[in-house]
Structures are given as structure tokens and as C-alpha cells.
CSV table of C-alpha atoms in Angstrom, one decimal:
chain,number,residue,atom,x,y,z
A,7,MET,CA,-53.7,21.6,-43.0
A,8,PRO,CA,-51.9,21.6,-39.6
A,9,VAL,CA,-51.8,24.8,-37.4
A,10,LEU,CA,-48.9,26.0,-35.2
A,11,LYS,CA,-49.4,27.8,-32.0
A,12,PHE,CA,-46.9,30.2,-30.9
A,13,ARG,CA,-46.7,31.8,-27.4
A,14,VAL,CA,-45.4,35.4,-27.6
A,15,TYR,CA,-44.0,36.8,-24.3
A,16,TRP,CA,-43.3,40.3,-23.7
A,17,GLU,CA,-39.6,40.2,-22.7
A,18,GLU,CA,-40.0,42.6,-19.8
A,19,ASP,CA,-42.7,40.4,-18.0
A,20,GLU,CA,-43.2,36.9,-19.0
A,21,SER,CA,-46.6,36.7,-17.3
A,22,VAL,CA,-47.7,39.0,-20.2
A,23,TYR,CA,-48.2,36.8,-23.4
A,24,ARG,CA,-50.4,36.2,-26.3
A,25,ASP,CA,-51.0,32.8,-28.1
A,26,ILE,CA,-51.2,33.0,-31.8
A,27,SER,CA,-52.1,30.2,-34.1
A,28,ILE,CA,-50.9,30.3,-37.7
A,29,LYS,CA,-50.7,28.0,-40.7
A,30,PRO,CA,-47.2,26.8,-41.5
A,31,ASN,CA,-47.6,28.2,-45.2
A,32,GLN,CA,-48.3,31.7,-44.0
A,33,THR,CA,-45.5,34.2,-43.9
A,34,PHE,CA,-43.6,35.9,-41.0
A,35,LEU,CA,-45.3,39.1,-42.4
A,36,ALA,CA,-48.6,37.6,-41.2
A,37,LEU,CA,-47.1,36.6,-37.8
A,38,HIS,CA,-45.6,40.2,-37.4
A,39,THR,CA,-49.1,41.7,-38.1
A,40,ALA,CA,-50.8,39.3,-35.7
A,41,ILE,CA,-48.4,40.1,-32.9
A,42,LEU,CA,-48.9,43.8,-33.3
A,43,GLN,CA,-52.7,43.3,-33.2
A,44,ALA,CA,-52.5,41.0,-30.2
A,45,PHE,CA,-50.5,43.6,-28.1
A,46,GLU,CA,-52.6,46.5,-29.7
A,47,PHE,CA,-49.5,48.2,-31.2
A,48,ASP,CA,-49.6,50.3,-34.4
A,49,THR,CA,-47.8,49.3,-37.5
A,50,LYS,CA,-45.7,52.5,-38.0
A,51,HIS,CA,-42.2,51.1,-37.2
A,52,GLY,CA,-39.6,48.7,-38.3
A,53,ALA,CA,-39.5,45.1,-37.0
A,54,THR,CA,-37.4,42.0,-37.4
A,55,PHE,CA,-37.3,38.4,-36.3
A,56,PHE,CA,-34.3,36.3,-35.3
A,57,ARG,CA,-34.4,32.5,-35.4
A,58,SER,CA,-33.3,31.5,-31.9
A,59,ASN,CA,-32.2,28.5,-29.8
A,60,ASP,CA,-33.1,27.5,-26.2
A,61,ASN,CA,-30.7,30.0,-24.8
A,62,TRP,CA,-32.5,32.8,-26.7
A,63,GLN,CA,-29.4,33.6,-28.8
A,64,ARG,CA,-30.0,35.4,-32.1
A,65,GLY,CA,-29.6,33.4,-35.2
A,66,ARG,CA,-30.7,34.1,-38.8
A,67,GLU,CA,-32.6,37.4,-39.2
A,68,ILE,CA,-35.9,37.7,-41.0
A,69,ILE,CA,-36.4,41.4,-41.8
A,70,LEU,CA,-39.5,43.4,-42.7
A,71,GLN,CA,-37.8,45.1,-45.7
A,72,GLU,CA,-34.5,45.5,-47.5
A,73,ASP,CA,-32.2,47.7,-45.5
A,74,LYS,CA,-28.7,47.3,-47.0
A,75,GLN,CA,-27.2,46.6,-43.5
A,76,PRO,CA,-24.1,44.5,-43.5
A,77,ARG,CA,-24.6,41.0,-41.9
A,78,LYS,CA,-22.6,37.8,-41.8
A,79,VAL,CA,-25.6,36.0,-43.4
A,80,GLU,CA,-28.0,37.3,-45.8
A,81,PRO,CA,-31.4,37.9,-44.0
A,82,LEU,CA,-34.6,36.6,-45.1
A,83,LEU,CA,-37.6,38.8,-45.9
A,84,MET,CA,-40.8,38.4,-43.8
A,85,ALA,CA,-43.2,38.7,-46.9
A,86,GLU,CA,-41.3,35.9,-48.6
A,87,THR,CA,-40.5,33.5,-45.8
A,88,THR,CA,-43.1,30.9,-44.6
A,89,ILE,CA,-43.3,29.9,-41.0
A,90,ALA,CA,-42.6,26.3,-42.0
A,91,ALA,CA,-39.3,27.3,-43.7
A,92,ALA,CA,-37.9,28.7,-40.4
A,93,VAL,CA,-39.2,26.1,-38.0
A,94,LYS,CA,-36.5,23.5,-37.5
A,95,ALA,CA,-37.3,22.0,-34.0
A,96,PRO,CA,-40.6,20.9,-32.1
A,97,ASN,CA,-40.2,23.9,-29.7
A,98,GLN,CA,-38.6,26.4,-32.1
A,99,LYS,CA,-37.9,29.9,-30.7
A,100,PHE,CA,-37.8,33.3,-32.3
A,101,ILE,CA,-36.9,36.8,-31.1
A,102,TYR,CA,-39.2,39.5,-32.3
A,103,LEU,CA,-38.0,43.2,-32.1
A,104,TYR,CA,-40.4,46.0,-33.0
A,105,ASP,CA,-39.8,49.8,-33.1
A,106,PHE,CA,-36.0,50.0,-32.9
A,107,ALA,CA,-36.1,53.4,-31.2
A,108,LYS,CA,-38.1,51.9,-28.2
A,109,ASN,CA,-36.8,48.4,-28.7
A,110,TRP,CA,-39.8,46.5,-28.0
A,111,SER,CA,-38.6,42.8,-27.5
A,112,PHE,CA,-40.8,39.7,-27.6
A,113,LEU,CA,-39.8,36.0,-27.2
A,114,VAL,CA,-41.8,33.8,-29.5
A,115,GLU,CA,-41.9,30.0,-28.9
A,116,LEU,CA,-43.7,27.2,-30.7
A,117,ILE,CA,-45.9,25.6,-28.0
A,118,GLY,CA,-48.2,23.3,-30.0
A,119,VAL,CA,-49.2,21.8,-33.3
A,120,SER,CA,-52.8,20.8,-34.1
A,121,LYS,CA,-53.5,18.5,-37.0
A,122,ASP,CA,-56.4,20.3,-38.4
A,123,GLU,CA,-57.4,23.9,-38.7
A,124,ASN,CA,-60.7,25.3,-37.3
A,125,ALA,CA,-62.7,26.3,-40.3
A,126,LYS,CA,-64.5,29.0,-38.3
A,127,LEU,CA,-61.3,31.0,-37.7
A,128,THR,CA,-59.3,33.1,-40.0
A,129,TYR,CA,-55.5,32.6,-39.5
A,130,PRO,CA,-53.3,34.0,-38.0
A,131,VAL,CA,-55.5,34.4,-34.9
A,132,CYS,CA,-54.8,35.3,-31.3
A,133,VAL,CA,-56.4,32.5,-29.3
A,134,ARG,CA,-55.4,33.6,-25.7
A,135,LYS,CA,-54.3,36.7,-23.9
A,136,GLU,CA,-52.7,36.8,-20.5
A,137,GLY,CA,-51.8,40.0,-18.7
A,138,LEU,CA,-52.3,43.6,-19.5
A,139,ALA,CA,-50.4,44.6,-22.7
A,140,PRO,CA,-47.7,47.2,-22.3
A,141,SER,CA,-48.8,50.6,-23.6
A,142,GLN,CA,-46.8,51.3,-26.8
A,143,TYR,CA,-46.5,55.1,-26.2
A,144,GLY,CA,-46.6,55.2,-22.3
A,145,THR,CA,-49.5,55.6,-20.0
A,146,LYS,CA,-51.4,58.2,-21.9
A,147,GLY,CA,-53.2,55.4,-23.8
A,148,LEU,CA,-54.5,53.8,-20.6
A,149,VAL,CA,-58.1,55.3,-20.8
A,150,GLY,CA,-61.4,54.0,-21.6
A,151,ASP,CA,-61.7,50.3,-22.1
A,152,LYS,CA,-58.2,49.6,-20.6
A,153,LEU,CA,-58.9,51.5,-17.3
A,154,VAL,CA,-62.3,49.8,-16.9
A,155,GLU,CA,-60.6,46.4,-17.5
A,156,MET,CA,-58.1,47.2,-14.8
A,157,GLU,CA,-60.8,48.4,-12.4
A,158,GLU,CA,-62.8,45.2,-12.9
A,159,LYS,CA,-59.7,42.9,-12.6
A,160,TYR,CA,-58.4,44.5,-9.5
A,161,ASP,CA,-61.8,45.8,-8.2
A,162,LEU,CA,-60.5,49.4,-8.0
A,163,ASN,CA,-63.9,50.9,-8.1
A,164,LYS,CA,-65.1,52.9,-5.1
A,165,GLU,CA,-67.8,50.5,-4.2
A,166,GLY,CA,-65.4,47.5,-4.1
A,167,MET,CA,-63.1,49.5,-1.8
A,168,ASP,CA,-65.8,50.4,0.6
A,169,GLU,CA,-67.1,46.8,0.8
A,170,GLU,CA,-63.6,45.6,1.7
A,171,GLY,CA,-63.3,48.0,4.6
A,172,PHE,CA,-61.1,50.4,2.8
A,173,GLY,CA,-61.7,54.0,3.6
A,174,GLU,CA,-60.2,57.3,2.4
A,175,GLU,CA,-56.6,57.9,3.3
A,176,GLY,CA,-56.3,59.3,6.8
A,177,GLU,CA,-59.8,58.4,7.8
A,178,GLU,CA,-60.3,56.4,11.0
A,179,GLU,CA,-63.4,54.3,11.4
A,180,THR,CA,-65.1,54.1,14.8
A,181,ASN,CA,-67.9,51.8,16.0
A,182,ASN,CA,-71.0,53.4,17.6
A,183,ASP,CA,-69.6,52.8,21.0
A,184,GLY,CA,-66.6,54.9,20.3
A,185,ALA,CA,-64.1,52.1,20.0
A,186,ASP,CA,-61.8,51.8,17.0
A,187,ASP,CA,-62.1,48.7,14.7
A,188,PHE,CA,-59.1,47.0,16.4
A,189,GLY,CA,-61.0,46.1,19.5
A,190,GLY,CA,-59.6,48.7,21.9
A,191,GLY,CA,-61.7,50.9,24.2
A,192,GLY,CA,-65.2,49.5,23.7
A,193,GLU,CA,-67.4,48.2,26.6
A,194,ASP,CA,-68.8,45.2,25.0
A,195,GLU,CA,-66.2,43.4,22.9
A,196,ASN,CA,-67.5,41.4,19.9
A,197,ASN,CA,-66.5,37.7,19.9
A,198,TYR,CA,-65.4,36.7,16.5
């Protein structure tokens, strides 16, 4: 069975994205769950997909659950709608909204189709992560592994700062001869 690969961009910063592979016969409910897992969000809030065009205009809606809201076109349900039923173009796009109070918005684009599935994977699956995911409830979630990940990525640990010549704020480094690091005032200048 073929596998579709979607790139899910966080609308606020397109350098933050997740690639999710999913089978065409799986539902939008499975894609919804995969997106939340890939961005480390919980499943406590409402969500919806909109089929979209190249200009990211909202088309037919695919909702999480019946809501009795008046719409021009009857929405589809995530649990009943397969991915294949809504993919109409080789670069099909969707807009995914999560948590209507916070209005998390993601742009979902079909970026590839592979002929065969990988028997070692359970679909849907996140196959690539780029950028640090936004924190769903603000910065209070930025502890533990996330902070370590940032320290490693940007070398924010104290040792890394010292090795690069960074000192504490307001601290001036001097050479043994009393000259500052910018070459002024020393008797024997170093030739670099």
C-alpha cells in the first residue's frame, strides 16, 4: 500500500515543522492524533481541518465531532473521512486548527508519496522533526529534556561559554601583562 508524507508547519514559524507519513486508508482522526503527538500537545481541546488550495484559503471542513454550527457545506467527520477521500491534488494542502481558545494553526502539505509502506513502522508516524516545538501552555513546560535539548543545540552550558571566550556580564578579562584582550597597553603584542 502506498504511503503519503505530509509536512506540518507551525504557522507562526515555518522553520518549525514535522513530517508525518500516513496510509491513504487511514482517517483524519489518525492524522489529528499524529500531529498532536509530533508537537507534544495534549488531546484535551477541539480541532478541525480545512481542505485548502495553494493560497491557503479554507475549503471544506473536516471536524472532530458534530457541533451543530451552521455552515455553507456540510462538514465531514475526522473519524469517518479517509485521507485518500480528501486528497485531490499531488501537493494537496490542509489547514489544521487546534484549541480554538489558543487558536494553534498548522499548515499541512502533501510533500511525497512512496509506493510501499515500511513493514517496521506503525502508521501514522512522525518521520522528521525540525525546530523546537512551541510550548502548548507557555514557557512553564520548558524544563527537563527540552532545556537540555536547547542547551546542547545552542551550547548554552557554562563550559561552552567559557571555551568561546564569553565571561560573566560586566567582567573584563586581562592578560598577565595587564593589557586587555583587544591588544592595547601590553609591552609585547602577540602577532596573530
